[in-house]
mmCIF file with all atom_site columns, C-alpha atoms in Angstrom:
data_model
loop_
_atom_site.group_PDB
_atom_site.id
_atom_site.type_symbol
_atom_site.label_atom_id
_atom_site.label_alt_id
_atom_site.label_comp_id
_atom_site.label_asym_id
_atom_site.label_entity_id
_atom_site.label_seq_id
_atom_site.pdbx_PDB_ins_code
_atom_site.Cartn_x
_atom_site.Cartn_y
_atom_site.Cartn_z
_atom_site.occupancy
_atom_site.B_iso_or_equiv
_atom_site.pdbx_formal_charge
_atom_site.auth_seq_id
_atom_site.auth_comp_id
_atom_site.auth_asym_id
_atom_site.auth_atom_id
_atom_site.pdbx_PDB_model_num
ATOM 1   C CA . UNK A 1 1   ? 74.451  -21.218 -5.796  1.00 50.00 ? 23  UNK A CA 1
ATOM 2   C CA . UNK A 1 2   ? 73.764  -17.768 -3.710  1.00 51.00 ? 24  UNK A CA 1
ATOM 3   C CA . UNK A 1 3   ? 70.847  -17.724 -1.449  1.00 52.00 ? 25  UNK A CA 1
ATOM 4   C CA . UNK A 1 4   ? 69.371  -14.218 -0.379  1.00 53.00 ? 26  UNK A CA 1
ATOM 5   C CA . UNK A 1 5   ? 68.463  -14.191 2.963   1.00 54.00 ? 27  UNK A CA 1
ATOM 6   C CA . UNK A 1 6   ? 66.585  -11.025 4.365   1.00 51.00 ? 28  UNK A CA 1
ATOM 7   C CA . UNK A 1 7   ? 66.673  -9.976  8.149   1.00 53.00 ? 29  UNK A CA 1
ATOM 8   C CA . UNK A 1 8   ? 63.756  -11.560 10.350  1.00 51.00 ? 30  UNK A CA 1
ATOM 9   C CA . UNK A 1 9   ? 61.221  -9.334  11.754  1.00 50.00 ? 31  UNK A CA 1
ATOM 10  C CA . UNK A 1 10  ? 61.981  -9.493  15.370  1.00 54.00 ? 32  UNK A CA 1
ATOM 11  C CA . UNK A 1 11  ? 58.354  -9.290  15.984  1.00 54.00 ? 33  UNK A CA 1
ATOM 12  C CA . UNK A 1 12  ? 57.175  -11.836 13.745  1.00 52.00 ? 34  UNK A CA 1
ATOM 13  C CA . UNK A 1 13  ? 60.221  -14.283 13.378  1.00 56.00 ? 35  UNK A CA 1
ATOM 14  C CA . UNK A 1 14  ? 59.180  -13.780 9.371   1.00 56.00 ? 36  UNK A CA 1
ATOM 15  C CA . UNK A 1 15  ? 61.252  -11.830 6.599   1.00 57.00 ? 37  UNK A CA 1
ATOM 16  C CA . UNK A 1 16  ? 58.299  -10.111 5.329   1.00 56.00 ? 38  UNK A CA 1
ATOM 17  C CA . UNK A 1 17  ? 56.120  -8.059  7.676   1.00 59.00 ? 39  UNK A CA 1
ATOM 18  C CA . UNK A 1 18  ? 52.312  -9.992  8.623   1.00 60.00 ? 40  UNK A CA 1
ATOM 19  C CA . UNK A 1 19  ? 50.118  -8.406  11.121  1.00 64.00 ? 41  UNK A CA 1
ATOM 20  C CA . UNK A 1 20  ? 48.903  -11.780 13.618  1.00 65.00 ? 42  UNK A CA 1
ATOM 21  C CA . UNK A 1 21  ? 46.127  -13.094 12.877  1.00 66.00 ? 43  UNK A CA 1
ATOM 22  C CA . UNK A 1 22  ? 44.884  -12.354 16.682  1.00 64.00 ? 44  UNK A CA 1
ATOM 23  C CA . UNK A 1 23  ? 46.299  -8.683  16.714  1.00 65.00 ? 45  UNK A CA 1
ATOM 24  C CA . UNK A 1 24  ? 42.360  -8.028  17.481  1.00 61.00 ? 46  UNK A CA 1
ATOM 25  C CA . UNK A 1 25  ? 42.845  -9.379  20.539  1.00 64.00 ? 47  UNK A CA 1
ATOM 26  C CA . UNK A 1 26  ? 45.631  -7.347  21.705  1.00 62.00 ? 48  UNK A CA 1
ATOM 27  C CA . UNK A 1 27  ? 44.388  -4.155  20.535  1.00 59.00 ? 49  UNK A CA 1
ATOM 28  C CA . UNK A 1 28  ? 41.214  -4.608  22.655  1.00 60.00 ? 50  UNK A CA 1
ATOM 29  C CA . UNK A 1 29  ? 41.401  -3.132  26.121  1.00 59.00 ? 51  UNK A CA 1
ATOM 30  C CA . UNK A 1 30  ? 39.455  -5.949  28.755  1.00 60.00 ? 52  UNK A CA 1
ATOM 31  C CA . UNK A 1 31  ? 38.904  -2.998  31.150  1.00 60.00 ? 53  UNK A CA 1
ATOM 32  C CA . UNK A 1 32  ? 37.098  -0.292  28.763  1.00 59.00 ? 54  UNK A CA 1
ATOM 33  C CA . UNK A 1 33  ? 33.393  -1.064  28.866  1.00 63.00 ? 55  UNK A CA 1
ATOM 34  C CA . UNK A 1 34  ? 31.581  -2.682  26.236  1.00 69.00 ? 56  UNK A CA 1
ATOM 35  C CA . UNK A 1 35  ? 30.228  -0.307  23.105  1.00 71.00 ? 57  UNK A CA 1
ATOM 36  C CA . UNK A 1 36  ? 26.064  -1.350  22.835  1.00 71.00 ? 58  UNK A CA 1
ATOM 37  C CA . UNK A 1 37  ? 25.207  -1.903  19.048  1.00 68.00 ? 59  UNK A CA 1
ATOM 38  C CA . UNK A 1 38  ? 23.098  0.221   17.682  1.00 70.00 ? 60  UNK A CA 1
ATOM 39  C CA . UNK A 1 39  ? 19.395  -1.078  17.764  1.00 71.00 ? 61  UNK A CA 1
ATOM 40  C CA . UNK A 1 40  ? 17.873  1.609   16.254  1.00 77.00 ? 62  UNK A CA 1
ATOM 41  C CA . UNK A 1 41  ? 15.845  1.374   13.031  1.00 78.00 ? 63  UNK A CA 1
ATOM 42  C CA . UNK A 1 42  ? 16.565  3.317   9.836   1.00 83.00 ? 64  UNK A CA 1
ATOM 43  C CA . UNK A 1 43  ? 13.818  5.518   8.458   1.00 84.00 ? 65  UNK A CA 1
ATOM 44  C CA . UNK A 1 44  ? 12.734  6.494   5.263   1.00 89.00 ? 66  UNK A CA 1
ATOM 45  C CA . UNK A 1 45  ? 10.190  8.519   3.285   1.00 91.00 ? 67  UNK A CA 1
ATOM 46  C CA . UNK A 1 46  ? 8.096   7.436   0.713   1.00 90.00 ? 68  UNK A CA 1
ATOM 47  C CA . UNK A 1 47  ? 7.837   10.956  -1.379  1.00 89.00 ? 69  UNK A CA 1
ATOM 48  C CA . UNK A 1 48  ? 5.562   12.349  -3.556  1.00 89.00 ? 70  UNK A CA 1
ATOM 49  C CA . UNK A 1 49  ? 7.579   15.087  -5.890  1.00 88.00 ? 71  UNK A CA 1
ATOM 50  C CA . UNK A 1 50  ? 6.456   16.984  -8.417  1.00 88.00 ? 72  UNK A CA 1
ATOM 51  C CA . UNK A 1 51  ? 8.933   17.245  -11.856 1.00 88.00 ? 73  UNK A CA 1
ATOM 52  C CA . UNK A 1 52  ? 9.247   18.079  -15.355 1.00 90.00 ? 74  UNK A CA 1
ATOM 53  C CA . UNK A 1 53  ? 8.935   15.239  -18.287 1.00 93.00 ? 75  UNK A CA 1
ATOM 54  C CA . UNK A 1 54  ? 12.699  15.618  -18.543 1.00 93.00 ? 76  UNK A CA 1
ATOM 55  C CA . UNK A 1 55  ? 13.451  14.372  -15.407 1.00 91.00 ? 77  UNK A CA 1
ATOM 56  C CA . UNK A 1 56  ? 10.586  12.174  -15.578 1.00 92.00 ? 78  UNK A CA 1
ATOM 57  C CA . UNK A 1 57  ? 12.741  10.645  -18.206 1.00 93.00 ? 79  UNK A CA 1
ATOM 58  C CA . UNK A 1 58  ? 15.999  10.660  -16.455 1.00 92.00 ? 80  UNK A CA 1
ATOM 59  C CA . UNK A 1 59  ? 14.211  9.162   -13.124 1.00 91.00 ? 81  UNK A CA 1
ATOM 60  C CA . UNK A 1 60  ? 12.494  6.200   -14.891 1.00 93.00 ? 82  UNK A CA 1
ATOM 61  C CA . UNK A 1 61  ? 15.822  5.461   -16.952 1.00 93.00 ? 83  UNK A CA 1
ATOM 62  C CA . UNK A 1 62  ? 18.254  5.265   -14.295 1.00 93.00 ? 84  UNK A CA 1
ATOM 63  C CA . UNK A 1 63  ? 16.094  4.882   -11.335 1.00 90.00 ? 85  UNK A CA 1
ATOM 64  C CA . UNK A 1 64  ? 17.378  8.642   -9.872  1.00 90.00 ? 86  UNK A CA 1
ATOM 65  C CA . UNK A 1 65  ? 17.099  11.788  -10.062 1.00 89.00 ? 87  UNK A CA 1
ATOM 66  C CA . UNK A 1 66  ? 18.217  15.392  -8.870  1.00 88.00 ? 88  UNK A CA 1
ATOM 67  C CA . UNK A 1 67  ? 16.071  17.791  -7.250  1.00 85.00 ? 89  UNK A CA 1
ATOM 68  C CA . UNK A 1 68  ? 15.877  21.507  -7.214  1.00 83.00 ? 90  UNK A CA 1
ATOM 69  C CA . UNK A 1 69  ? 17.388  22.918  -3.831  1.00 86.00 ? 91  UNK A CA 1
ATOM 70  C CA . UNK A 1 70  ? 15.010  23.974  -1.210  1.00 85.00 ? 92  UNK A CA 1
ATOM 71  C CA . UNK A 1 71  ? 12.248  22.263  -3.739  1.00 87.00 ? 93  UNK A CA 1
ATOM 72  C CA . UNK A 1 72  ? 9.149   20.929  -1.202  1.00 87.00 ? 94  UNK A CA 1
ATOM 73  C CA . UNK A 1 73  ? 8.216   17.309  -0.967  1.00 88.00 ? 95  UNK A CA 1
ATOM 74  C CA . UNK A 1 74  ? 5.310   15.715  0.053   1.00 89.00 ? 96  UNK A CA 1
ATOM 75  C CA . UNK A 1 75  ? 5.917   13.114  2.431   1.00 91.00 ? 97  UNK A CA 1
ATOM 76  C CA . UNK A 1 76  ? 3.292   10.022  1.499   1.00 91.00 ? 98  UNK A CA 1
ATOM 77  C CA . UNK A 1 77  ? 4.371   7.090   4.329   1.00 92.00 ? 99  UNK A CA 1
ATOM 78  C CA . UNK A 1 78  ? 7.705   6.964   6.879   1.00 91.00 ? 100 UNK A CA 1
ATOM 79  C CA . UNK A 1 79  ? 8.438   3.485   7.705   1.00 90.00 ? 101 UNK A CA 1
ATOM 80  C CA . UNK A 1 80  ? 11.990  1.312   8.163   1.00 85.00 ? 102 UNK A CA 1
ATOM 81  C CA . UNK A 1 81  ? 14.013  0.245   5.738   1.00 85.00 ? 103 UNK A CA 1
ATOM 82  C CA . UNK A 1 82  ? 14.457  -2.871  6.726   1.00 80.00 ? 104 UNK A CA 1
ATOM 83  C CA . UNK A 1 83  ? 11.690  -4.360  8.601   1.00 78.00 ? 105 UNK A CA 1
ATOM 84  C CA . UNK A 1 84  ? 8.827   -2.193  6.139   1.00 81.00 ? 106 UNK A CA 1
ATOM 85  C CA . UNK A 1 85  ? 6.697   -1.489  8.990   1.00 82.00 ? 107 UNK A CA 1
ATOM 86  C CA . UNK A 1 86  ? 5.453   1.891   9.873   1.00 88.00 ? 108 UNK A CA 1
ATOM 87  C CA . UNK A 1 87  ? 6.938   4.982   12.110  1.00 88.00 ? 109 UNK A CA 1
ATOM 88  C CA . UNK A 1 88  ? 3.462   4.732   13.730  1.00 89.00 ? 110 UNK A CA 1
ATOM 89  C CA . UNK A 1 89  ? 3.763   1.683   15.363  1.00 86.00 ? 111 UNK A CA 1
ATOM 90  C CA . UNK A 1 90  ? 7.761   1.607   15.837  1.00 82.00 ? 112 UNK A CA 1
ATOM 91  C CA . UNK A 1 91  ? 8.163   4.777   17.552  1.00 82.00 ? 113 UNK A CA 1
ATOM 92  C CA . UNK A 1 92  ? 10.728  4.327   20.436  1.00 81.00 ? 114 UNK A CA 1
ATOM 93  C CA . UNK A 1 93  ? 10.804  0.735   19.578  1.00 80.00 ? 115 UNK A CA 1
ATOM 94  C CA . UNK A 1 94  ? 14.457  -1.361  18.717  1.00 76.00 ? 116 UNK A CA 1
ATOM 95  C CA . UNK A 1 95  ? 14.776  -2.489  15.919  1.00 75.00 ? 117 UNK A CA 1
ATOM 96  C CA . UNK A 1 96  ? 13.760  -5.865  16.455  1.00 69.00 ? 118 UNK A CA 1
ATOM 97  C CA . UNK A 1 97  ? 15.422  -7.898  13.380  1.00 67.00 ? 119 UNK A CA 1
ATOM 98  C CA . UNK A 1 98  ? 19.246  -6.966  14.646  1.00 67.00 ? 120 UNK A CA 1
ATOM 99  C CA . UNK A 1 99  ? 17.907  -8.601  18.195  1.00 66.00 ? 121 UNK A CA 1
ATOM 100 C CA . UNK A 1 100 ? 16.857  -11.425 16.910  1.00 68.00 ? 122 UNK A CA 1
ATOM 101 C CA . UNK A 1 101 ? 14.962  -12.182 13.549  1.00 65.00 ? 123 UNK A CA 1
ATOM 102 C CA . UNK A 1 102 ? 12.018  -14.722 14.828  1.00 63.00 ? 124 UNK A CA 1
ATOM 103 C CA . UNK A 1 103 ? 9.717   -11.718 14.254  1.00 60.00 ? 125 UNK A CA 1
ATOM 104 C CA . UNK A 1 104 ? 10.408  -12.316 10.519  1.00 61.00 ? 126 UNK A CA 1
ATOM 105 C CA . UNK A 1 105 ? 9.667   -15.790 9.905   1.00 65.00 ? 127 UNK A CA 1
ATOM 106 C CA . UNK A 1 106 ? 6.240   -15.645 11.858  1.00 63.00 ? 128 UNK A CA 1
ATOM 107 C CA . UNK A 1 107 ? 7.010   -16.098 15.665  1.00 61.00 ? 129 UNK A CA 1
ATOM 108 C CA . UNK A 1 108 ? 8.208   -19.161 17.087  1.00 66.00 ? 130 UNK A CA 1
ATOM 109 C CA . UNK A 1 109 ? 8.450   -22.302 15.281  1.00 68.00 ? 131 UNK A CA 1
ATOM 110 C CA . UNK A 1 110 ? 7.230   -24.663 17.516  1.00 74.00 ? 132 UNK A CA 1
ATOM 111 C CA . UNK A 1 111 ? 3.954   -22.460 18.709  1.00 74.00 ? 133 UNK A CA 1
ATOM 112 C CA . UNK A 1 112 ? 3.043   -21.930 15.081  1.00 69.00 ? 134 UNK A CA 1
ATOM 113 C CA . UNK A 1 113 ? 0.287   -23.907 13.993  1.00 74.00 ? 135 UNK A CA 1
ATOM 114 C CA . UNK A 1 114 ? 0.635   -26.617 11.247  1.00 77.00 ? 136 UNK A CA 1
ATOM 115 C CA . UNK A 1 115 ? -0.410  -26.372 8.247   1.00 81.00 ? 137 UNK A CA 1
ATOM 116 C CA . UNK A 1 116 ? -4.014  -28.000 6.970   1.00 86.00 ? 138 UNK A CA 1
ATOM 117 C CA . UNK A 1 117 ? -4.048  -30.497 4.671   1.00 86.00 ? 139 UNK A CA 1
ATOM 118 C CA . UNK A 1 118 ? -6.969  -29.523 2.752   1.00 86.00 ? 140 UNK A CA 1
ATOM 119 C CA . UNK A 1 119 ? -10.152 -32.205 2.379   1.00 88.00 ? 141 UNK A CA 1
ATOM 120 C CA . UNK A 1 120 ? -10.908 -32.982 -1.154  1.00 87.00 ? 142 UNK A CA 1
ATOM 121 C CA . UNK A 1 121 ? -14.468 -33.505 -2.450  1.00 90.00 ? 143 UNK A CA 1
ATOM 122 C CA . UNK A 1 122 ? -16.754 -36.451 -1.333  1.00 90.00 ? 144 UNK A CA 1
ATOM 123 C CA . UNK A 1 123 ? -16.709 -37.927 -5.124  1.00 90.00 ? 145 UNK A CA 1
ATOM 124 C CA . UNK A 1 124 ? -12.846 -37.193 -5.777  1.00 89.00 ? 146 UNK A CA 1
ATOM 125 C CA . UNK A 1 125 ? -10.447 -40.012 -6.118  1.00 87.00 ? 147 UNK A CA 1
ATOM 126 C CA . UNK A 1 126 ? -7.019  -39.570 -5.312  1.00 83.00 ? 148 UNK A CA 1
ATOM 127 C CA . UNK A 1 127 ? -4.884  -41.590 -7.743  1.00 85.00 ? 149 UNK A CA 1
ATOM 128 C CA . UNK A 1 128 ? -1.091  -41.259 -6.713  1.00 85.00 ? 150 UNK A CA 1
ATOM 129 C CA . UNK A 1 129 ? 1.748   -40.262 -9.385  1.00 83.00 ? 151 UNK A CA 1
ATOM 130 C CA . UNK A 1 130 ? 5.012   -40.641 -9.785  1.00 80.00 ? 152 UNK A CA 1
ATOM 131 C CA . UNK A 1 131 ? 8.030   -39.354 -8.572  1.00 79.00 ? 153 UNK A CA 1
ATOM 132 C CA . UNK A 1 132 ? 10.024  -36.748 -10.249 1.00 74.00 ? 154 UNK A CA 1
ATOM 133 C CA . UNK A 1 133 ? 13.271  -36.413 -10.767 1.00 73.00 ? 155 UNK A CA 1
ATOM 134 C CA . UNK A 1 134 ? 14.300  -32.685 -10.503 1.00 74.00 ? 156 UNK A CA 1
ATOM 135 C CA . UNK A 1 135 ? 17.532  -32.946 -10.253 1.00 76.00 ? 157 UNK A CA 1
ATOM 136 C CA . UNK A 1 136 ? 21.110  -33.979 -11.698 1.00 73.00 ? 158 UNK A CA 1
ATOM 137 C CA . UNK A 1 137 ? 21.342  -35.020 -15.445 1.00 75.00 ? 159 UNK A CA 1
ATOM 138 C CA . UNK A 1 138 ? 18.201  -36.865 -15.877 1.00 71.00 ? 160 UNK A CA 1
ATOM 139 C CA . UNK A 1 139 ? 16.155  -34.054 -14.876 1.00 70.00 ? 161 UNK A CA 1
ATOM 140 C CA . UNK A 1 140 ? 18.029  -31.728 -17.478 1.00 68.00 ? 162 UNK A CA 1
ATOM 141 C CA . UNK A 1 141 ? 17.745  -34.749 -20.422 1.00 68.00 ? 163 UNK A CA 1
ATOM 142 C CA . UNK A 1 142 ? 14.210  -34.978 -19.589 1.00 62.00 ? 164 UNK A CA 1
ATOM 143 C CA . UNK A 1 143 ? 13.233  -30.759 -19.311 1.00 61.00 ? 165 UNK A CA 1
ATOM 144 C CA . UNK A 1 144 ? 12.815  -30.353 -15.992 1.00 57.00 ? 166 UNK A CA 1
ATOM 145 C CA . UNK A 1 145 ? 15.386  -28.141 -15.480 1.00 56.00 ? 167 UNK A CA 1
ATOM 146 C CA . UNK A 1 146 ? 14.753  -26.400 -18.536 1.00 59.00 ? 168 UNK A CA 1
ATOM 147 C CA . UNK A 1 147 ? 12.352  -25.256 -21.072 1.00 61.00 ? 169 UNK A CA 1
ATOM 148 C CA . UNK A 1 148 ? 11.276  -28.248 -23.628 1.00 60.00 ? 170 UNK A CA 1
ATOM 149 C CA . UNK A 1 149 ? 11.965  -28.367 -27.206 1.00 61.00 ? 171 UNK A CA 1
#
């Protein structure tokens, strides 16, 4: 019985060539200063643009469409693309989601106010149910899960 050996990378100690799983590290130089991400928001225009039932067609089919060069279009609304607000009210503003998102899910957590429970009528009578099981195989047996028969 023959074994094949191959020569060892000298860098690695392996026979087959890996790059390290920290070569990140190496290739970053601790004095060069620090690259600032980009904050900035990324616009676009709601348009208004006039074309001919073919490409009516083709537009509503596949969702796109070509235009004629140096065709006008109407602009209707610029806001971002990823927060939905307008260019109005963001102008010169970061982008505040790649900061941090708390904007997005209504403010701060703990300041937000609780939600009401609401009051039912003086002559209702609250008459409690039982629990449901909406999950694992006795909510699929008993259509939970799914559509009944």
């Amino acid at each position: 019985m023959t074994t094949a050996t191959a020569p060892l990378s000298t860098k690695t100690g392996r026979s087959h060539p890996q790059e390290s799983l920290f070569a990140w590290l190496d290739s970053q130089d601790p004095l060069a200063p620090e690259k600032k991400p980009d904050l900035s928001h990324v616009w676009v225009v709601a348009a208004e643009i006039e074309v001919t039932p073919k490409i009516a067609r083709v537009a509503d089919f596949r969702g796109s469409f070509k235009t004629a060069e140096g065709q006008r279009v109407d602009a209707l609304e610029v806001y971002c693309k990823g927060c939905r607000r307008p260019y109005d009210e963001l102008r010169g503003d970061d982008y505040a989601a790649k900061i941090d998102n708390t904007h997005l899910i209504g403010g701060d957590q703990s300041k937000r106010a609780k939600r009401k429970i609401p009051i039912p009528p003086a002559n209702a009578r609250i008459i409690p149910g039982g629990t449901i099981n909406r999950r694992g195989i006795g909510a699929y047996a008993s259509g939970v899960s799914r559509p009944k028969r």
